[in-house]
Amino acid sequence: MEIKDAYKLWLEKALEDKDLIEELKEIEGNEKEIYERFYKSLEFGTAGLRGVIGAGSNRMNIYVVRQATQGLANYVLKKYGKGAVAISHDCRIKADLFMNEAAKVLAANGIKVYITSELQPTPVLSYLVRYFKCQAGIMVTASHNPAKYNGYKAYGEDGCQMTDVAAGEVYDEICKLDMFDDVKTMDLNEALEKGIVEYVGDEVYDSYLEEVKKQQVNPGICKEVDLKVVYTPLNGCGNKLVRRILKDIGVKEVSIVKEQELPDGNFTTCPSPNPENKDALQKALELSETVKPDLVLGTDPDADRVGIAVKDYDGSYRLITGNEDGIMLTEFILSNRKANGTLPEKPVVVKTIVSTKLVEKLCEKYGVELKNVLTGFKYIGEVILGLEKKGEENRFMLGFEESYGYLSGTYVRDKDAVVASMLICEMAATFKKQGKTLAQVIDGLYEEYGYYMNKTLSYEFEGAEGMQKMADMLTALRDNAPDEFAGYKVVKTADYKLSVEKDLITGEEKTIDLPKSNVLQYNLEKENMVIVRPSGTEPKIKLYLTSVGDSKENAAEITDNLKASLEKVLGL
């Protein structure tokens, strides 16, 4: 269908949401704006849907959500004959509306639906899928994206985000549907009265928290040690459950950033609610100037990720990177479980390929198997599932990714800021009892193993032109492979799209036994490394730099040089 015809069709048929009609009328005659909304449809992938809220096939709205849900319903009915789906949402604009619209479509298709009566963290949705033995799950969220975004994450029956194969099958079903004419829907009140749609009871959230508490490493330590915490839920959905779990384990002093306590999809005090960014914790850091806590915690809007800051030597607060938190949690869990006799035989730690290599040293020290997986927590979930199938789920100690996502335990299949917040507080209390701050802990690990500095750089490319530019960059990099970056020779390459790893010293090639992904990795001399990949959920290209120095300053200098070299190669 021509773009102009699609625009006219929406003017005629998209009548149920007045915001969409107003937007369509406002852009009348503006070819560029019309093009951006209709030049493609939001593509359903392993991350589900994600896009700017608004009118058109390339935006998040009730019609795109309905079409995607009808495709999911068709997939469930074809594969299982019948089924059940759990749905929840976070604080995003229109998130509750999108959840209800999805429920109405599933109910009209005879599929049992469990929905939450208020916003909940993403890991809770993963838990609900397994708790109710559902065949799929939907979480309405755009995670840490700015306020103009919303999204729709789809989960499989195992509680993991959908695999490539399953997402592809759902997408095939979606592509068969006319957005307006081929979607079934049912009145929500009628569906509730008939019991096709059912609200989740409080007892389910209680059982989730009990599973979280089972992951404690040193039960009771927070009751022994006076730990002061400043916490911000960043106007998201971590507020209730994070505060409750900290209270349950004995953290007595938790100060809340009041401006960011209650849900607000506009994120008025934090335009980019991403724990990776310093600005996300700015209000919490300001409160810390008066409270003087041991620890600052900030969970992102859907409470699957957590960022922290810790008291430094001079009394100021140091931001801890996602990699550094992963390093400390690995050391804390492994050392304490070994000391108290709860470390199982053949323990397993899982990290993504873009996360810190320093964890390799810790796993060697404790005799732990380290598994590297592609970016995306679903791949960590798949490792857990594989262990579970062999009856070996107790071997799983920790899964983490550099973008502030952590999971201990197998009760969910996604990163969980609730359990991570609990473990971080336990960790801070344990080391405080030993007379150490977390700043001293991470510095001590660097002194012992070397200064592994990791830096993630993001470059945004909006719209159709931006998507093409990113694709061209990766193509150019493949066609003109560099032999060095910042004077460090490339010794090994890995192309995850072609599934080929090549040792440039020996000439040996081997197949990468991971799903295909548009990622290029360059291992350099002296353990340095650069990785390039387009984001799977945002219009961004991401660069991951690993620098290994003999001091913090040396590692920082190598990082700066690698950044300049890579930007020059890519033309950024």
CSV table of N, CA, C and O in Angstrom, one decimal, residues 130 211 215 337 342 344-350 381-398 407-413:
chain,number,residue,atom,x,y,z
A,130,ARG,N,5.4,-18.5,34.5
A,130,ARG,CA,5.7,-19.8,35.1
A,130,ARG,C,4.7,-20.2,36.2
A,130,ARG,O,4.3,-21.4,36.3
A,211,GLU,N,10.5,-16.3,46.8
A,211,GLU,CA,11.6,-16.9,46.0
A,211,GLU,C,12.8,-15.9,45.9
A,211,GLU,O,13.9,-16.4,45.9
A,215,GLN,N,17.3,-16.3,47.7
A,215,GLN,CA,18.6,-16.1,47.0
A,215,GLN,C,19.6,-15.4,48.0
A,215,GLN,O,20.7,-15.0,47.5
A,337,ARG,N,29.6,-18.0,49.4
A,337,ARG,CA,29.0,-19.4,49.3
A,337,ARG,C,30.1,-20.5,49.6
A,337,ARG,O,29.8,-21.5,50.1
A,342,THR,N,27.8,-23.4,50.9
A,342,THR,CA,26.6,-23.5,50.0
A,342,THR,C,27.0,-23.4,48.5
A,342,THR,O,26.1,-23.3,47.7
A,344,PRO,N,27.7,-25.0,45.2
A,344,PRO,CA,27.5,-26.4,44.7
A,344,PRO,C,28.7,-26.9,43.9
A,344,PRO,O,29.6,-26.1,43.6
A,345,GLU,N,28.6,-28.1,43.5
A,345,GLU,CA,29.6,-28.7,42.6
A,345,GLU,C,29.4,-28.1,41.2
A,345,GLU,O,28.3,-27.9,40.8
A,346,LYS,N,30.5,-27.8,40.5
A,346,LYS,CA,30.4,-27.3,39.2
A,346,LYS,C,29.5,-26.1,39.0
A,346,LYS,O,28.6,-26.0,38.2
A,347,PRO,N,29.7,-25.0,39.8
A,347,PRO,CA,28.9,-23.8,39.7
A,347,PRO,C,29.0,-23.1,38.4
A,347,PRO,O,30.1,-23.3,37.7
A,348,VAL,N,28.0,-22.4,38.0
A,348,VAL,CA,28.0,-21.7,36.7
A,348,VAL,C,27.7,-20.2,36.9
A,348,VAL,O,26.8,-19.8,37.6
A,349,VAL,N,28.5,-19.4,36.2
A,349,VAL,CA,28.2,-18.0,36.1
A,349,VAL,C,28.0,-17.7,34.6
A,349,VAL,O,28.7,-18.3,33.7
A,350,VAL,N,27.1,-16.8,34.2
A,350,VAL,CA,26.8,-16.5,32.8
A,350,VAL,C,26.9,-15.0,32.6
A,350,VAL,O,26.4,-14.2,33.4
A,381,GLY,N,18.7,-16.7,30.2
A,381,GLY,CA,17.6,-17.5,30.5
A,381,GLY,C,17.6,-18.9,29.9
A,381,GLY,O,17.3,-19.9,30.5
A,382,GLU,N,18.1,-19.0,28.6
A,382,GLU,CA,18.2,-20.2,27.9
A,382,GLU,C,19.3,-21.2,28.6
A,382,GLU,O,19.1,-22.4,28.7
A,383,VAL,N,20.3,-20.6,29.2
A,383,VAL,CA,21.3,-21.4,29.9
A,383,VAL,C,20.7,-22.0,31.1
A,383,VAL,O,20.8,-23.2,31.5
A,384,ILE,N,19.9,-21.1,31.8
A,384,ILE,CA,19.2,-21.6,33.0
A,384,ILE,C,18.2,-22.8,32.7
A,384,ILE,O,18.2,-23.8,33.3
A,385,LEU,N,17.5,-22.6,31.6
A,385,LEU,CA,16.6,-23.6,31.1
A,385,LEU,C,17.3,-24.9,30.8
A,385,LEU,O,16.8,-26.0,31.1
A,386,GLY,N,18.5,-24.8,30.2
A,386,GLY,CA,19.3,-26.0,29.8
A,386,GLY,C,19.7,-26.7,31.1
A,386,GLY,O,19.7,-28.0,31.1
A,387,LEU,N,20.1,-26.0,32.1
A,387,LEU,CA,20.5,-26.6,33.4
A,387,LEU,C,19.3,-27.3,34.1
A,387,LEU,O,19.4,-28.4,34.6
A,388,GLU,N,18.1,-26.6,34.0
A,388,GLU,CA,16.9,-27.1,34.6
A,388,GLU,C,16.5,-28.4,34.0
A,388,GLU,O,16.1,-29.4,34.7
A,389,LYS,N,16.6,-28.5,32.7
A,389,LYS,CA,16.3,-29.8,32.0
A,389,LYS,C,17.1,-31.0,32.4
A,389,LYS,O,16.7,-32.1,32.3
A,390,LYS,N,18.3,-30.6,32.9
A,390,LYS,CA,19.2,-31.7,33.4
A,390,LYS,C,19.1,-31.9,34.9
A,390,LYS,O,19.9,-32.7,35.4
A,391,GLY,N,18.2,-31.1,35.5
A,391,GLY,CA,18.1,-31.2,36.9
A,391,GLY,C,19.2,-30.6,37.7
A,391,GLY,O,19.5,-30.9,38.8
A,392,GLU,N,19.9,-29.6,37.0
A,392,GLU,CA,21.1,-29.0,37.6
A,392,GLU,C,21.0,-27.5,37.8
A,392,GLU,O,21.9,-26.8,37.8
A,393,GLU,N,19.7,-27.0,38.0
A,393,GLU,CA,19.5,-25.6,38.1
A,393,GLU,C,20.2,-25.0,39.3
A,393,GLU,O,20.5,-23.8,39.4
A,394,ASN,N,20.5,-25.8,40.3
A,394,ASN,CA,21.2,-25.3,41.5
A,394,ASN,C,22.6,-24.9,41.2
A,394,ASN,O,23.2,-24.2,42.0
A,395,ARG,N,23.2,-25.2,40.1
A,395,ARG,CA,24.5,-24.8,39.7
A,395,ARG,C,24.6,-23.4,39.3
A,395,ARG,O,25.7,-22.8,39.4
A,396,PHE,N,23.4,-22.8,38.9
A,396,PHE,CA,23.4,-21.4,38.5
A,396,PHE,C,23.6,-20.4,39.6
A,396,PHE,O,22.8,-20.3,40.5
A,397,MET,N,24.7,-19.6,39.6
A,397,MET,CA,25.0,-18.7,40.6
A,397,MET,C,24.6,-17.3,40.3
A,397,MET,O,24.1,-16.6,41.1
A,398,LEU,N,24.9,-16.8,39.1
A,398,LEU,CA,24.6,-15.4,38.7
A,398,LEU,C,24.7,-15.3,37.2
A,398,LEU,O,25.5,-15.9,36.5
A,407,LEU,N,20.7,-11.4,37.7
A,407,LEU,CA,19.8,-12.4,38.2
A,407,LEU,C,20.6,-13.5,39.0
A,407,LEU,O,21.6,-14.0,38.5
A,408,SER,N,20.1,-13.8,40.2
A,408,SER,CA,20.5,-14.9,40.9
A,408,SER,C,19.3,-15.8,41.2
A,408,SER,O,18.3,-15.2,41.6
A,409,GLY,N,19.4,-17.1,41.0
A,409,GLY,CA,18.2,-17.9,41.2
A,409,GLY,C,17.5,-18.2,39.9
A,409,GLY,O,17.8,-17.5,38.9
A,410,THR,N,16.6,-19.2,39.9
A,410,THR,CA,16.0,-19.7,38.7
A,410,THR,C,14.5,-19.5,38.7
A,410,THR,O,13.8,-20.1,37.8
A,411,TYR,N,14.0,-18.7,39.6
A,411,TYR,CA,12.5,-18.5,39.7
A,411,TYR,C,11.9,-17.7,38.6
A,411,TYR,O,10.7,-17.7,38.3
A,412,VAL,N,12.8,-16.9,37.9
A,412,VAL,CA,12.4,-16.1,36.7
A,412,VAL,C,13.4,-16.4,35.6
A,412,VAL,O,14.5,-17.0,35.9
A,413,ARG,N,13.1,-15.8,34.5
A,413,ARG,CA,14.0,-16.0,33.3
A,413,ARG,C,14.4,-14.7,32.7
A,413,ARG,O,14.6,-14.6,31.5
